PDB file of C-alpha atoms in Angstrom:
ATOM      1  CA  UNK A   1      15.498 -73.592  -6.418  1.00  0.00           C
ATOM      2  CA  UNK A   2      15.526 -71.864  -3.074  1.00  0.00           C
ATOM      3  CA  UNK A   3      12.279 -70.655  -1.771  1.00  0.00           C
ATOM      4  CA  UNK A   4      12.662 -67.175  -0.380  1.00  0.00           C
ATOM      5  CA  UNK A   5      10.600 -66.143   2.555  1.00  0.00           C
ATOM      6  CA  UNK A   6       9.211 -62.667   2.683  1.00  0.00           C
ATOM      7  CA  UNK A   7      10.598 -60.933   5.739  1.00  0.00           C
ATOM      8  CA  UNK A   8       8.753 -58.244   7.590  1.00  0.00           C
ATOM      9  CA  UNK A   9       9.470 -54.718   6.483  1.00  0.00           C
ATOM     10  CA  UNK A  10      11.382 -53.909   9.671  1.00  0.00           C
ATOM     11  CA  UNK A  11      13.788 -56.839   9.352  1.00  0.00           C
ATOM     12  CA  UNK A  12      14.391 -56.163   5.664  1.00  0.00           C
ATOM     13  CA  UNK A  13      15.269 -52.556   6.462  1.00  0.00           C
ATOM     14  CA  UNK A  14      17.702 -53.658   9.212  1.00  0.00           C
ATOM     15  CA  UNK A  15      19.458 -56.053   6.868  1.00  0.00           C
ATOM     16  CA  UNK A  16      19.746 -53.379   4.222  1.00  0.00           C
ATOM     17  CA  UNK A  17      21.356 -50.912   6.675  1.00  0.00           C
ATOM     18  CA  UNK A  18      23.768 -53.539   8.030  1.00  0.00           C
ATOM     19  CA  UNK A  19      24.912 -54.431   4.504  1.00  0.00           C
ATOM     20  CA  UNK A  20      25.574 -50.791   3.705  1.00  0.00           C
ATOM     21  CA  UNK A  21      27.488 -50.281   6.959  1.00  0.00           C
ATOM     22  CA  UNK A  22      29.714 -53.301   6.238  1.00  0.00           C
ATOM     23  CA  UNK A  23      30.412 -52.004   2.741  1.00  0.00           C
ATOM     24  CA  UNK A  24      31.327 -48.522   4.025  1.00  0.00           C
ATOM     25  CA  UNK A  25      33.562 -49.957   6.730  1.00  0.00           C
ATOM     26  CA  UNK A  26      35.437 -52.118   4.201  1.00  0.00           C
ATOM     27  CA  UNK A  27      35.986 -49.154   1.863  1.00  0.00           C
ATOM     28  CA  UNK A  28      37.195 -46.917   4.734  1.00  0.00           C
ATOM     29  CA  UNK A  29      39.553 -49.596   6.027  1.00  0.00           C
ATOM     30  CA  UNK A  30      41.012 -50.007   2.514  1.00  0.00           C
ATOM     31  CA  UNK A  31      41.793 -46.268   2.298  1.00  0.00           C
ATOM     32  CA  UNK A  32      43.411 -46.287   5.758  1.00  0.00           C
ATOM     33  CA  UNK A  33      45.677 -49.197   4.802  1.00  0.00           C
ATOM     34  CA  UNK A  34      46.686 -47.523   1.542  1.00  0.00           C
ATOM     35  CA  UNK A  35      47.442 -44.256   3.322  1.00  0.00           C
ATOM     36  CA  UNK A  36      49.555 -45.978   5.973  1.00  0.00           C
ATOM     37  CA  UNK A  37      51.560 -47.840   3.328  1.00  0.00           C
ATOM     38  CA  UNK A  38      52.164 -44.619   1.444  1.00  0.00           C
ATOM     39  CA  UNK A  39      53.454 -42.851   4.568  1.00  0.00           C
ATOM     40  CA  UNK A  40      55.716 -45.789   5.484  1.00  0.00           C
ATOM     41  CA  UNK A  41      57.165 -45.932   1.957  1.00  0.00           C
ATOM     42  CA  UNK A  42      57.983 -42.192   1.930  1.00  0.00           C
ATOM     43  CA  UNK A  43      59.695 -42.421   5.388  1.00  0.00           C
ATOM     44  CA  UNK A  44      61.852 -45.343   4.169  1.00  0.00           C
ATOM     45  CA  UNK A  45      63.030 -43.494   1.041  1.00  0.00           C
ATOM     46  CA  UNK A  46      63.876 -40.144   2.622  1.00  0.00           C
ATOM     47  CA  UNK A  47      64.722 -41.068   6.202  1.00  0.00           C
ATOM     48  CA  UNK A  48      65.423 -38.562   8.931  1.00  0.00           C
ATOM     49  CA  UNK A  49      68.317 -36.134   8.323  1.00  0.00           C
ATOM     50  CA  UNK A  50      71.153 -35.881  10.952  1.00  0.00           C
ATOM     51  CA  UNK A  51      71.127 -32.728  13.017  1.00  0.00           C
ATOM     52  CA  UNK A  52      74.738 -31.715  12.103  1.00  0.00           C
ATOM     53  CA  UNK A  53      74.578 -32.842   8.521  1.00  0.00           C
ATOM     54  CA  UNK A  54      74.846 -30.401   5.656  1.00  0.00           C
ATOM     55  CA  UNK A  55      73.414 -32.824   3.248  1.00  0.00           C
ATOM     56  CA  UNK A  56      70.383 -32.483   1.016  1.00  0.00           C
ATOM     57  CA  UNK A  57      68.152 -33.919   3.658  1.00  0.00           C
ATOM     58  CA  UNK A  58      68.829 -31.057   6.047  1.00  0.00           C
ATOM     59  CA  UNK A  59      67.856 -28.489   3.462  1.00  0.00           C
ATOM     60  CA  UNK A  60      64.421 -29.982   2.656  1.00  0.00           C
ATOM     61  CA  UNK A  61      61.471 -27.973   4.019  1.00  0.00           C
ATOM     62  CA  UNK A  62      59.505 -29.872   6.632  1.00  0.00           C
ATOM     63  CA  UNK A  63      56.339 -29.048   4.648  1.00  0.00           C
ATOM     64  CA  UNK A  64      57.764 -30.970   1.683  1.00  0.00           C
ATOM     65  CA  UNK A  65      58.208 -34.028   3.835  1.00  0.00           C
ATOM     66  CA  UNK A  66      54.504 -34.404   4.318  1.00  0.00           C
ATOM     67  CA  UNK A  67      52.770 -36.999   2.223  1.00  0.00           C
ATOM     68  CA  UNK A  68      49.902 -36.475  -0.246  1.00  0.00           C
ATOM     69  CA  UNK A  69      46.570 -35.817   1.441  1.00  0.00           C
ATOM     70  CA  UNK A  70      44.400 -38.826   1.286  1.00  0.00           C
ATOM     71  CA  UNK A  71      40.968 -38.869  -0.333  1.00  0.00           C
ATOM     72  CA  UNK A  72      38.195 -38.032   2.193  1.00  0.00           C
ATOM     73  CA  UNK A  73      36.264 -41.016   3.244  1.00  0.00           C
ATOM     74  CA  UNK A  74      32.648 -41.597   2.235  1.00  0.00           C
ATOM     75  CA  UNK A  75      30.252 -40.123   4.822  1.00  0.00           C
ATOM     76  CA  UNK A  76      28.589 -42.701   6.902  1.00  0.00           C
ATOM     77  CA  UNK A  77      24.885 -43.425   6.526  1.00  0.00           C
ATOM     78  CA  UNK A  78      22.508 -41.808   9.036  1.00  0.00           C
ATOM     79  CA  UNK A  79      21.655 -43.969  11.955  1.00  0.00           C
ATOM     80  CA  UNK A  80      18.285 -45.596  12.447  1.00  0.00           C
ATOM     81  CA  UNK A  81      15.531 -43.603  14.078  1.00  0.00           C
ATOM     82  CA  UNK A  82      15.306 -44.275  17.762  1.00  0.00           C
ATOM     83  CA  UNK A  83      12.272 -45.915  19.226  1.00  0.00           C
ATOM     84  CA  UNK A  84       9.528 -43.846  20.780  1.00  0.00           C
ATOM     85  CA  UNK A  85       9.618 -43.643  24.524  1.00  0.00           C
ATOM     86  CA  UNK A  86       6.832 -45.170  26.607  1.00  0.00           C
ATOM     87  CA  UNK A  87       3.650 -43.156  27.021  1.00  0.00           C
ATOM     88  CA  UNK A  88       3.321 -41.141  30.208  1.00  0.00           C
ATOM     89  CA  UNK A  89       0.994 -42.149  32.983  1.00  0.00           C
ATOM     90  CA  UNK A  90      -2.538 -40.713  32.613  1.00  0.00           C
ATOM     91  CA  UNK A  91      -3.323 -38.103  35.229  1.00  0.00           C
ATOM     92  CA  UNK A  92      -5.958 -38.609  37.844  1.00  0.00           C
ATOM     93  CA  UNK A  93      -9.483 -37.399  37.105  1.00  0.00           C
ATOM     94  CA  UNK A  94     -10.498 -34.337  39.070  1.00  0.00           C
ATOM     95  CA  UNK A  95     -12.997 -34.721  41.872  1.00  0.00           C
ATOM     96  CA  UNK A  96     -16.544 -33.686  40.863  1.00  0.00           C
ATOM     97  CA  UNK A  97     -18.071 -31.076  43.117  1.00  0.00           C
ATOM     98  CA  UNK A  98     -21.098 -31.939  45.197  1.00  0.00           C
ATOM     99  CA  UNK A  99     -24.550 -30.795  44.140  1.00  0.00           C
ATOM    100  CA  UNK A 100     -25.910 -27.928  46.155  1.00  0.00           C
ATOM    101  CA  UNK A 101     -28.978 -28.344  48.323  1.00  0.00           C
ATOM    102  CA  UNK A 102     -32.385 -27.143  47.154  1.00  0.00           C
ATOM    103  CA  UNK A 103     -33.632 -24.098  49.003  1.00  0.00           C
ATOM    104  CA  UNK A 104     -36.802 -24.259  51.086  1.00  0.00           C
ATOM    105  CA  UNK A 105     -40.157 -23.607  49.421  1.00  0.00           C
ATOM    106  CA  UNK A 106     -41.929 -20.451  50.572  1.00  0.00           C
ATOM    107  CA  UNK A 107     -45.116 -20.690  52.549  1.00  0.00           C
ATOM    108  CA  UNK A 108     -48.429 -20.460  50.636  1.00  0.00           C
ATOM    109  CA  UNK A 109     -50.415 -17.329  51.480  1.00  0.00           C
ATOM    110  CA  UNK A 110     -53.965 -17.595  52.827  1.00  0.00           C
ATOM    111  CA  UNK A 111     -56.811 -16.682  50.406  1.00  0.00           C
ATOM    112  CA  UNK A 112     -58.314 -13.216  50.825  1.00  0.00           C
ATOM    113  CA  UNK A 113     -61.896 -12.486  51.841  1.00  0.00           C
ATOM    114  CA  UNK A 114     -64.500 -12.466  49.065  1.00  0.00           C
ATOM    115  CA  UNK A 115     -65.760  -8.995  48.229  1.00  0.00           C
ATOM    116  CA  UNK A 116     -69.374  -7.875  48.504  1.00  0.00           C
ATOM    117  CA  UNK A 117     -71.655  -7.925  45.483  1.00  0.00           C
ATOM    118  CA  UNK A 118     -71.803  -4.622  43.653  1.00  0.00           C
ATOM    119  CA  UNK A 119     -75.585  -4.608  43.154  1.00  0.00           C
ATOM    120  CA  UNK A 120     -77.542  -2.769  45.833  1.00  0.00           C
ATOM    121  CA  UNK A 121     -80.869  -3.736  47.402  1.00  0.00           C
ATOM    122  CA  UNK A 122     -84.031  -3.050  45.366  1.00  0.00           C
ATOM    123  CA  UNK A 123     -85.836   0.145  46.308  1.00  0.00           C
ATOM    124  CA  UNK A 124     -89.426   0.401  47.563  1.00  0.00           C
ATOM    125  CA  UNK A 125     -92.336   0.705  45.086  1.00  0.00           C
ATOM    126  CA  UNK A 126     -93.614   4.271  44.906  1.00  0.00           C
ATOM    127  CA  UNK A 127     -97.304   5.237  45.333  1.00  0.00           C
ATOM    128  CA  UNK A 128     -99.659   5.026  42.378  1.00  0.00           C
ATOM    129  CA  UNK A 129    -100.495   8.319  40.715  1.00  0.00           C
ATOM    130  CA  UNK A 130    -104.037   9.709  40.254  1.00  0.00           C
ATOM    131  CA  UNK A 131    -105.960   8.756  37.096  1.00  0.00           C
ATOM    132  CA  UNK A 132    -105.811  11.155  34.152  1.00  0.00           C
ATOM    133  CA  UNK A 133    -108.654  13.307  32.923  1.00  0.00           C
ATOM    134  CA  UNK A 134    -110.908  11.910  30.229  1.00  0.00           C
ATOM    135  CA  UNK A 135    -110.460  13.817  26.961  1.00  0.00           C
ATOM    136  CA  UNK A 136    -113.248  15.125  24.797  1.00  0.00           C
ATOM    137  CA  UNK A 137    -114.177  13.297  21.616  1.00  0.00           C
ATOM    138  CA  UNK A 138    -112.944  15.036  18.461  1.00  0.00           C
ATOM    139  CA  UNK A 139    -114.719  15.430  15.182  1.00  0.00           C
ATOM    140  CA  UNK A 140    -114.489  12.608  12.681  1.00  0.00           C
ATOM    141  CA  UNK A 141    -112.001  13.182   9.856  1.00  0.00           C
ATOM    142  CA  UNK A 142    -112.914  13.294   6.196  1.00  0.00           C
ATOM    143  CA  UNK A 143    -112.749   9.872   4.565  1.00  0.00           C
ATOM    144  CA  UNK A 144    -110.123   9.613   1.876  1.00  0.00           C
ATOM    145  CA  UNK A 145    -110.682   8.517  -1.690  1.00  0.00           C
ATOM    146  CA  UNK A 146    -110.164   4.935  -2.691  1.00  0.00           C
ATOM    147  CA  UNK A 147    -106.663   4.275  -4.048  1.00  0.00           C
ATOM    148  CA  UNK A 148    -105.788   2.701  -7.358  1.00  0.00           C
ATOM    149  CA  UNK A 149    -105.296  -1.063  -7.297  1.00  0.00           C
ATOM    150  CA  UNK A 150    -101.668  -2.077  -6.867  1.00  0.00           C
ATOM    151  CA  UNK A 151     -99.732  -3.956  -9.483  1.00  0.00           C
ATOM    152  CA  UNK A 152     -99.570  -7.680  -9.130  1.00  0.00           C
ATOM    153  CA  UNK A 153     -95.966  -8.933  -8.816  1.00  0.00           C
ATOM    154  CA  UNK A 154     -94.793 -10.232 -12.146  1.00  0.00           C
ATOM    155  CA  UNK A 155     -93.774 -13.805 -11.354  1.00  0.00           C
ATOM    156  CA  UNK A 156     -93.069 -14.389 -15.032  1.00  0.00           C
ATOM    157  CA  UNK A 157     -89.810 -12.471 -14.597  1.00  0.00           C
ATOM    158  CA  UNK A 158     -88.250 -15.700 -13.439  1.00  0.00           C
ATOM    159  CA  UNK A 159     -89.848 -17.840 -16.127  1.00  0.00           C
ATOM    160  CA  UNK A 160     -88.486 -16.396 -19.391  1.00  0.00           C
ATOM    161  CA  UNK A 161     -86.555 -18.960 -21.457  1.00  0.00           C
ATOM    162  CA  UNK A 162     -86.747 -20.637 -24.847  1.00  0.00           C
ATOM    163  CA  UNK A 163     -85.007 -23.148 -27.123  1.00  0.00           C
ATOM    164  CA  UNK A 164     -86.215 -23.554 -30.705  1.00  0.00           C
ATOM    165  CA  UNK A 165     -84.873 -25.551 -33.654  1.00  0.00           C
ATOM    166  CA  UNK A 166     -85.225 -26.301 -37.337  1.00  0.00           C
ATOM    167  CA  UNK A 167     -86.382 -29.735 -38.485  1.00  0.00           C
ATOM    168  CA  UNK A 168     -85.622 -29.290 -42.208  1.00  0.00           C
ATOM    169  CA  UNK A 169     -83.285 -27.479 -44.595  1.00  0.00           C
ATOM    170  CA  UNK A 170     -83.892 -23.809 -45.188  1.00  0.00           C
ATOM    171  CA  UNK A 171     -84.201 -22.024 -48.490  1.00  0.00           C
ATOM    172  CA  UNK A 172     -81.047 -20.554 -49.982  1.00  0.00           C
ATOM    173  CA  UNK A 173     -80.675 -16.851 -49.258  1.00  0.00           C
ATOM    174  CA  UNK A 174     -78.307 -14.289 -50.757  1.00  0.00           C
ATOM    175  CA  UNK A 175     -79.439 -11.404 -48.531  1.00  0.00           C
ATOM    176  CA  UNK A 176     -77.962 -11.044 -45.021  1.00  0.00           C
ATOM    177  CA  UNK A 177     -81.217  -9.403 -43.900  1.00  0.00           C
ATOM    178  CA  UNK A 178     -83.151 -12.655 -44.343  1.00  0.00           C
ATOM    179  CA  UNK A 179     -84.550 -13.813 -41.003  1.00  0.00           C
ATOM    180  CA  UNK A 180     -83.989 -17.433 -40.049  1.00  0.00           C
ATOM    181  CA  UNK A 181     -87.335 -19.036 -39.119  1.00  0.00           C
ATOM    182  CA  UNK A 182     -87.715 -22.038 -36.801  1.00  0.00           C
ATOM    183  CA  UNK A 183     -90.151 -24.925 -36.847  1.00  0.00           C
ATOM    184  CA  UNK A 184     -90.214 -26.548 -33.399  1.00  0.00           C
ATOM    185  CA  UNK A 185     -89.932 -25.514 -29.752  1.00  0.00           C
ATOM    186  CA  UNK A 186     -87.977 -27.567 -27.252  1.00  0.00           C
ATOM    187  CA  UNK A 187     -88.471 -25.133 -24.348  1.00  0.00           C
ATOM    188  CA  UNK A 188     -90.868 -22.180 -24.189  1.00  0.00           C
ATOM    189  CA  UNK A 189     -91.671 -21.136 -20.607  1.00  0.00           C
ATOM    190  CA  UNK A 190     -94.794 -19.239 -19.656  1.00  0.00           C
ATOM    191  CA  UNK A 191     -94.289 -15.516 -20.126  1.00  0.00           C
ATOM    192  CA  UNK A 192     -91.894 -16.035 -23.065  1.00  0.00           C
ATOM    193  CA  UNK A 193     -92.887 -14.398 -26.352  1.00  0.00           C
ATOM    194  CA  UNK A 194     -91.317 -16.143 -29.358  1.00  0.00           C
ATOM    195  CA  UNK A 195     -92.618 -16.224 -32.968  1.00  0.00           C
ATOM    196  CA  UNK A 196     -91.458 -19.359 -34.817  1.00  0.00           C
ATOM    197  CA  UNK A 197     -92.415 -18.068 -38.264  1.00  0.00           C
ATOM    198  CA  UNK A 198     -90.080 -15.090 -38.042  1.00  0.00           C
ATOM    199  CA  UNK A 199     -87.662 -16.579 -35.499  1.00  0.00           C
ATOM    200  CA  UNK A 200     -88.125 -13.493 -33.286  1.00  0.00           C
ATOM    201  CA  UNK A 201     -88.059 -13.203 -29.481  1.00  0.00           C
ATOM    202  CA  UNK A 202     -89.857 -10.167 -28.004  1.00  0.00           C
ATOM    203  CA  UNK A 203     -88.906  -8.959 -24.496  1.00  0.00           C
ATOM    204  CA  UNK A 204     -91.815  -8.681 -22.036  1.00  0.00           C
ATOM    205  CA  UNK A 205     -89.711  -8.580 -18.854  1.00  0.00           C
ATOM    206  CA  UNK A 206     -86.879  -6.000 -18.864  1.00  0.00           C
ATOM    207  CA  UNK A 207     -83.544  -7.332 -17.672  1.00  0.00           C
ATOM    208  CA  UNK A 208     -80.301  -9.055 -18.651  1.00  0.00           C
ATOM    209  CA  UNK A 209     -80.581 -11.977 -21.082  1.00  0.00           C
ATOM    210  CA  UNK A 210     -78.231 -14.642 -22.454  1.00  0.00           C
ATOM    211  CA  UNK A 211     -78.594 -15.800 -26.083  1.00  0.00           C
ATOM    212  CA  UNK A 212     -76.817 -18.611 -27.957  1.00  0.00           C
ATOM    213  CA  UNK A 213     -77.149 -20.068 -31.447  1.00  0.00           C
ATOM    214  CA  UNK A 214     -75.688 -23.060 -33.294  1.00  0.00           C
ATOM    215  CA  UNK A 215     -76.512 -23.325 -37.007  1.00  0.00           C
ATOM    216  CA  UNK A 216     -75.365 -26.088 -39.358  1.00  0.00           C
ATOM    217  CA  UNK A 217     -74.231 -25.065 -42.851  1.00  0.00           C
ATOM    218  CA  UNK A 218     -75.524 -27.026 -45.805  1.00  0.00           C
ATOM    219  CA  UNK A 219     -72.619 -28.472 -47.818  1.00  0.00           C
ATOM    220  CA  UNK A 220     -71.820 -26.931 -51.242  1.00  0.00           C
ATOM    221  CA  UNK A 221     -72.757 -23.548 -49.788  1.00  0.00           C
ATOM    222  CA  UNK A 222     -71.276 -20.802 -47.640  1.00  0.00           C
ATOM    223  CA  UNK A 223     -73.171 -19.538 -44.593  1.00  0.00           C
ATOM    224  CA  UNK A 224     -73.259 -16.251 -42.657  1.00  0.00           C
ATOM    225  CA  UNK A 225     -75.321 -16.005 -39.437  1.00  0.00           C
ATOM    226  CA  UNK A 226     -75.957 -12.766 -37.464  1.00  0.00           C
ATOM    227  CA  UNK A 227     -77.523 -12.272 -34.023  1.00  0.00           C
ATOM    228  CA  UNK A 228     -79.574  -9.061 -34.158  1.00  0.00           C
ATOM    229  CA  UNK A 229     -81.218  -6.861 -31.509  1.00  0.00           C
ATOM    230  CA  UNK A 230     -83.889  -4.712 -33.110  1.00  0.00           C
ATOM    231  CA  UNK A 231     -81.877  -3.476 -36.137  1.00  0.00           C
ATOM    232  CA  UNK A 232     -78.438  -3.704 -34.466  1.00  0.00           C
ATOM    233  CA  UNK A 233     -75.779  -6.266 -35.350  1.00  0.00           C
ATOM    234  CA  UNK A 234     -74.622  -8.014 -32.150  1.00  0.00           C
ATOM    235  CA  UNK A 235     -72.426 -11.025 -33.017  1.00  0.00           C
ATOM    236  CA  UNK A 236     -71.818 -12.945 -36.252  1.00  0.00           C
ATOM    237  CA  UNK A 237     -70.353 -16.218 -37.454  1.00  0.00           C
ATOM    238  CA  UNK A 238     -69.548 -17.685 -40.842  1.00  0.00           C
ATOM    239  CA  UNK A 239     -68.299 -20.738 -42.735  1.00  0.00           C
ATOM    240  CA  UNK A 240     -67.023 -20.532 -46.324  1.00  0.00           C
ATOM    241  CA  UNK A 241     -65.852 -24.131 -46.762  1.00  0.00           C
ATOM    242  CA  UNK A 242     -68.314 -25.577 -49.250  1.00  0.00           C
ATOM    243  CA  UNK A 243     -66.865 -29.076 -49.102  1.00  0.00           C
ATOM    244  CA  UNK A 244     -68.705 -30.258 -45.952  1.00  0.00           C
ATOM    245  CA  UNK A 245     -71.297 -29.478 -43.337  1.00  0.00           C
ATOM    246  CA  UNK A 246     -69.967 -27.164 -40.605  1.00  0.00           C
ATOM    247  CA  UNK A 247     -71.354 -25.521 -37.482  1.00  0.00           C
ATOM    248  CA  UNK A 248     -71.591 -21.747 -37.104  1.00  0.00           C
ATOM    249  CA  UNK A 249     -72.166 -20.616 -33.505  1.00  0.00           C
ATOM    250  CA  UNK A 250     -72.126 -17.549 -31.274  1.00  0.00           C
ATOM    251  CA  UNK A 251     -73.427 -16.133 -27.979  1.00  0.00           C
ATOM    252  CA  UNK A 252     -74.128 -12.787 -26.322  1.00  0.00           C
ATOM    253  CA  UNK A 253     -75.357 -11.215 -23.067  1.00  0.00           C
ATOM    254  CA  UNK A 254     -77.845  -8.379 -23.721  1.00  0.00           C
ATOM    255  CA  UNK A 255     -79.694  -5.887 -21.534  1.00  0.00           C
ATOM    256  CA  UNK A 256     -83.215  -5.574 -22.974  1.00  0.00           C
ATOM    257  CA  UNK A 257     -86.082  -3.222 -22.387  1.00  0.00           C
ATOM    258  CA  UNK A 258     -89.718  -4.110 -22.740  1.00  0.00           C
ATOM    259  CA  UNK A 259     -90.571  -4.516 -26.439  1.00  0.00           C
ATOM    260  CA  UNK A 260     -87.010  -5.164 -27.695  1.00  0.00           C
ATOM    261  CA  UNK A 261     -86.705  -7.986 -30.232  1.00  0.00           C
ATOM    262  CA  UNK A 262     -83.867 -10.470 -30.798  1.00  0.00           C
ATOM    263  CA  UNK A 263     -83.582 -12.717 -33.874  1.00  0.00           C
ATOM    264  CA  UNK A 264     -81.179 -14.354 -36.375  1.00  0.00           C
ATOM    265  CA  UNK A 265     -80.525 -13.391 -39.972  1.00  0.00           C
ATOM    266  CA  UNK A 266     -78.599 -15.487 -42.481  1.00  0.00           C
ATOM    267  CA  UNK A 267     -77.161 -15.644 -45.979  1.00  0.00           C
ATOM    268  CA  UNK A 268     -76.640 -19.106 -47.498  1.00  0.00           C
ATOM    269  CA  UNK A 269     -78.411 -22.363 -46.743  1.00  0.00           C
ATOM    270  CA  UNK A 270     -79.073 -24.006 -43.368  1.00  0.00           C
ATOM    271  CA  UNK A 271     -79.101 -27.755 -42.790  1.00  0.00           C
ATOM    272  CA  UNK A 272     -81.771 -29.143 -40.451  1.00  0.00           C
ATOM    273  CA  UNK A 273     -83.172 -32.545 -39.399  1.00  0.00           C
ATOM    274  CA  UNK A 274     -86.014 -33.620 -37.158  1.00  0.00           C
ATOM    275  CA  UNK A 275     -83.810 -36.118 -35.299  1.00  0.00           C
ATOM    276  CA  UNK A 276     -80.490 -34.506 -34.367  1.00  0.00           C
ATOM    277  CA  UNK A 277     -81.475 -30.814 -34.320  1.00  0.00           C
ATOM    278  CA  UNK A 278     -78.225 -29.420 -35.740  1.00  0.00           C
ATOM    279  CA  UNK A 279     -79.720 -25.918 -35.926  1.00  0.00           C
ATOM    280  CA  UNK A 280     -81.032 -24.274 -32.710  1.00  0.00           C
ATOM    281  CA  UNK A 281     -81.539 -20.892 -31.033  1.00  0.00           C
ATOM    282  CA  UNK A 282     -81.786 -20.372 -27.206  1.00  0.00           C
ATOM    283  CA  UNK A 283     -82.257 -17.528 -24.742  1.00  0.00           C
ATOM    284  CA  UNK A 284     -83.099 -16.980 -21.066  1.00  0.00           C
ATOM    285  CA  UNK A 285     -83.487 -14.204 -18.527  1.00  0.00           C
ATOM    286  CA  UNK A 286     -80.431 -13.900 -16.325  1.00  0.00           C
ATOM    287  CA  UNK A 287     -81.537 -11.041 -14.077  1.00  0.00           C
ATOM    288  CA  UNK A 288     -84.681  -8.905 -14.151  1.00  0.00           C
ATOM    289  CA  UNK A 289     -84.488  -5.136 -13.693  1.00  0.00           C
TER     290      UNK A 289
END
């Protein structure tokens, strides 16, 4: 088998065009030869007619003596694209202008004279005036009465705070007016009035107070807890799930006057221990009046 070599694209294109040109030339030449033979054959058969002859040949129209028009030849293929001309010579680069000279620097002016201070010279001390006349002694005024003793500042206004707790279970109550008593104090600052037996705080320093409570419900019971000021209901909490112990809690900020009382009431049963203190009640003075 012959091993064909792959020619470059340019050479393959040239060979293709040359083959087509040879084929077109052969076809054109064949038509020319056929046309010439046809014309020669017709001239041999008819022949030229004599000038003085009355024969059939003299009566034939010259147009009829022409042969059959030959078939137009196949148009030739377009020629190959000419090669690009050589690139023109690059023009010369323009001459760069020269940089201008820097102008002269102006002369520095001389500093001006310092001005005089604006403050004038101190004036002379004037002469001392004559001594004044001695006044007469007036009568002694009536002595005023002794005033009432002033009030001692109440330092306890900054020392009002308490935290109390239960250390055992409470009795079961069905009345929401039942006060919740406490059994132990964790914090009771001087100047704080709190009665454990009734669970009641009494205000001795007027001002704004903060109160919080957290009471544990005894399981198998429901529990309702109410924070009260005097006879007013302030905030309440409850738990009605009798299946487990639950916490009931609440808080409030109250403005109290001297003698106001704050306490808890409950309906249900409260759980308490001496170790973990699940039930507690706290309050402190936030700002005195």
